[in-house]
């Protein structure tokens, strides 16, 4: 018998090679079954997951900022309520994912520390600013749309806690995309200025959204291993193509154009062709030189530091209650 | 300062959350979260796992209080029902076609 605490292990503890465990792990992967926290797993598999799941969690948490930016200035009470619900969802998604990463033996505080010290990465899409209200539409439609494309296959990822978190997230994410689409639709059908605002915003977000799927397959060295482990189900380019095929007809409904003159239906492939992306920009943003990297991290760090007293007070209160209830229990025992 | 379930690396204990979606149904495991005490765990669970009317009742249990069966011994541990198909109605086929049986 083992308690959950005994099952936990430290992130950097070297795991001795366990032939039976290895065989069991290989069997699970070959049979497309789920790996659970109690199962033996190769260190590289664990590390890959810790990196991916914690980066994913960080992205959700940092992703609250570009939209939180507009809560106080939302154009109506209804839009404000929706935006608050959405930002609250992002916080929830971050927490589901942190919990999943913790089952791999990585402490929450270490992940937070890695994020605010700038050591950990998060999706570079959140390093772009949101200067207009239409950006709330573009984020929902394009950014959340791309995220859904990425995340639906992750619901079948081989690591159980990650896959289960993704199921919950995907269910909630669909409202995000629809509300973004609706914002753009209303602007597009509004005044000339509103229509232009929507178009200008889509022009800015289109390429960064396509880059969310990661570099082209030829430049994505870790993809093959992740696919062999059933963490990743489709390649970056496959998912990007799927996304483009989805948004081209959607843009037509919106009455907006996508800023890529090379988008054209390819009868032979049965897909839309599209132009090359500026990957130099992607790597610049990834390296921390994007338009909003510094401000995002600074805000997260400040929030963490200024929230310290809340964490301390909660812990002190819990401790006081524990002592009080222990004292009450002893008095009861003595009285008996 | 320490609450049970904390350790050097996790200052707050981990709680497993069970949600009952409506009266008459069982509480089902929804996920886990961090909280300093049980009361906060229930409040956090409400915010984290029932933002869309998913539940009418929540249980939280400290993860360290859960004892699991030994994953390495699961073959032997769950062996007994195997080969006992006669415990299922589908084992009895001769009554096929007979009504209300």
mmCIF file of C-alpha atoms in Angstrom, chain A residues 1-5 7-8 24 38-39 85 88-93 95-96 99-100 102-103 106-110 168 171-173 175-176 310-312 314-319 321-322, chain B residues 1-5 7 9-12 14 16 19 29-34 36-40 44 47-52 54 62-72 74 77:
data_model
loop_
_atom_site.group_PDB
_atom_site.id
_atom_site.type_symbol
_atom_site.label_atom_id
_atom_site.label_comp_id
_atom_site.label_asym_id
_atom_site.label_seq_id
_atom_site.Cartn_x
_atom_site.Cartn_y
_atom_site.Cartn_z
ATOM 1 C CA UNK A 1 0.000 0.000 0.000
ATOM 2 C CA UNK A 2 1.282 3.467 -0.814
ATOM 3 C CA UNK A 3 -0.075 6.876 0.072
ATOM 4 C CA UNK A 4 -0.181 9.644 -2.481
ATOM 5 C CA UNK A 5 2.675 11.359 -0.653
ATOM 6 C CA UNK A 7 4.188 8.093 -4.567
ATOM 7 C CA UNK A 8 5.442 11.622 -5.075
ATOM 8 C CA UNK A 24 5.168 -1.909 -18.898
ATOM 9 C CA UNK A 38 2.159 5.787 -10.246
ATOM 10 C CA UNK A 39 3.591 4.116 -13.373
ATOM 11 C CA UNK A 85 -15.684 35.009 -16.936
ATOM 12 C CA UNK A 88 -11.364 33.621 -14.711
ATOM 13 C CA UNK A 89 -11.447 30.540 -16.951
ATOM 14 C CA UNK A 90 -7.824 31.157 -17.970
ATOM 15 C CA UNK A 91 -6.846 31.200 -14.299
ATOM 16 C CA UNK A 92 -8.750 27.941 -13.821
ATOM 17 C CA UNK A 93 -7.033 26.364 -16.815
ATOM 18 C CA UNK A 95 -4.499 25.713 -12.103
ATOM 19 C CA UNK A 96 -5.716 22.457 -13.691
ATOM 20 C CA UNK A 99 -1.932 20.330 -10.701
ATOM 21 C CA UNK A 100 -1.239 17.960 -13.591
ATOM 22 C CA UNK A 102 2.670 18.510 -9.883
ATOM 23 C CA UNK A 103 1.711 14.852 -10.293
ATOM 24 C CA UNK A 106 7.504 19.225 -9.709
ATOM 25 C CA UNK A 107 6.485 21.558 -6.858
ATOM 26 C CA UNK A 108 4.112 24.438 -7.621
ATOM 27 C CA UNK A 109 6.460 27.013 -6.102
ATOM 28 C CA UNK A 110 9.308 25.924 -8.339
ATOM 29 C CA UNK A 168 -12.018 20.046 -19.081
ATOM 30 C CA UNK A 171 -15.057 22.086 -23.015
ATOM 31 C CA UNK A 172 -14.657 25.573 -21.589
ATOM 32 C CA UNK A 173 -12.575 26.976 -24.420
ATOM 33 C CA UNK A 175 -17.202 29.645 -25.444
ATOM 34 C CA UNK A 176 -14.022 31.714 -25.669
ATOM 35 C CA UNK A 310 -2.605 36.610 1.385
ATOM 36 C CA UNK A 311 -0.780 33.287 1.207
ATOM 37 C CA UNK A 312 0.860 33.935 4.567
ATOM 38 C CA UNK A 314 -4.203 31.877 4.866
ATOM 39 C CA UNK A 315 -1.437 29.609 6.161
ATOM 40 C CA UNK A 316 -1.410 31.363 9.568
ATOM 41 C CA UNK A 317 -5.179 31.069 9.840
ATOM 42 C CA UNK A 318 -5.095 27.390 8.912
ATOM 43 C CA UNK A 319 -2.392 26.797 11.516
ATOM 44 C CA UNK A 321 -7.447 26.625 13.473
ATOM 45 C CA UNK A 322 -5.448 23.406 13.562
ATOM 46 C CA UNK B 1 4.278 26.632 10.600
ATOM 47 C CA UNK B 2 2.994 23.478 8.984
ATOM 48 C CA UNK B 3 -0.319 21.880 8.188
ATOM 49 C CA UNK B 4 -0.497 18.144 7.657
ATOM 50 C CA UNK B 5 0.228 17.262 4.062
ATOM 51 C CA UNK B 7 6.448 19.322 2.996
ATOM 52 C CA UNK B 9 8.713 21.876 -1.343
ATOM 53 C CA UNK B 10 4.924 22.272 -1.145
ATOM 54 C CA UNK B 11 3.912 24.792 1.510
ATOM 55 C CA UNK B 12 0.206 24.071 1.011
ATOM 56 C CA UNK B 14 -2.810 19.030 -2.052
ATOM 57 C CA UNK B 16 -8.514 15.833 -4.095
ATOM 58 C CA UNK B 19 -18.156 16.890 -7.087
ATOM 59 C CA UNK B 29 -13.399 12.886 -8.677
ATOM 60 C CA UNK B 30 -13.012 16.201 -10.515
ATOM 61 C CA UNK B 31 -9.334 16.987 -9.947
ATOM 62 C CA UNK B 32 -7.016 18.358 -7.308
ATOM 63 C CA UNK B 33 -5.948 21.707 -5.920
ATOM 64 C CA UNK B 34 -3.806 23.423 -3.328
ATOM 65 C CA UNK B 36 -4.026 25.828 3.311
ATOM 66 C CA UNK B 37 -7.016 24.181 5.020
ATOM 67 C CA UNK B 38 -10.207 22.253 4.314
ATOM 68 C CA UNK B 39 -12.459 25.275 4.326
ATOM 69 C CA UNK B 40 -10.331 27.129 1.782
ATOM 70 C CA UNK B 44 -11.280 27.088 -4.099
ATOM 71 C CA UNK B 47 -14.275 28.482 -8.006
ATOM 72 C CA UNK B 48 -12.132 25.992 -9.864
ATOM 73 C CA UNK B 49 -14.451 23.078 -10.611
ATOM 74 C CA UNK B 50 -18.015 24.439 -10.553
ATOM 75 C CA UNK B 51 -17.946 27.670 -12.569
ATOM 76 C CA UNK B 52 -20.695 26.317 -14.847
ATOM 77 C CA UNK B 54 -21.265 21.420 -12.479
ATOM 78 C CA UNK B 62 -6.293 15.594 1.647
ATOM 79 C CA UNK B 63 -4.305 13.674 -0.976
ATOM 80 C CA UNK B 64 -2.064 12.259 1.753
ATOM 81 C CA UNK B 65 -5.113 10.723 3.451
ATOM 82 C CA UNK B 66 -5.879 8.560 0.456
ATOM 83 C CA UNK B 67 -4.525 5.042 0.588
ATOM 84 C CA UNK B 68 -4.291 3.315 -2.762
ATOM 85 C CA UNK B 69 -3.969 -0.306 -3.712
ATOM 86 C CA UNK B 70 -0.451 -1.222 -4.737
ATOM 87 C CA UNK B 71 -0.167 -0.479 -8.466
ATOM 88 C CA UNK B 72 2.580 -3.104 -8.834
ATOM 89 C CA UNK B 74 -2.731 -5.061 -9.335
ATOM 90 C CA UNK B 77 -5.053 -8.018 -6.242
#
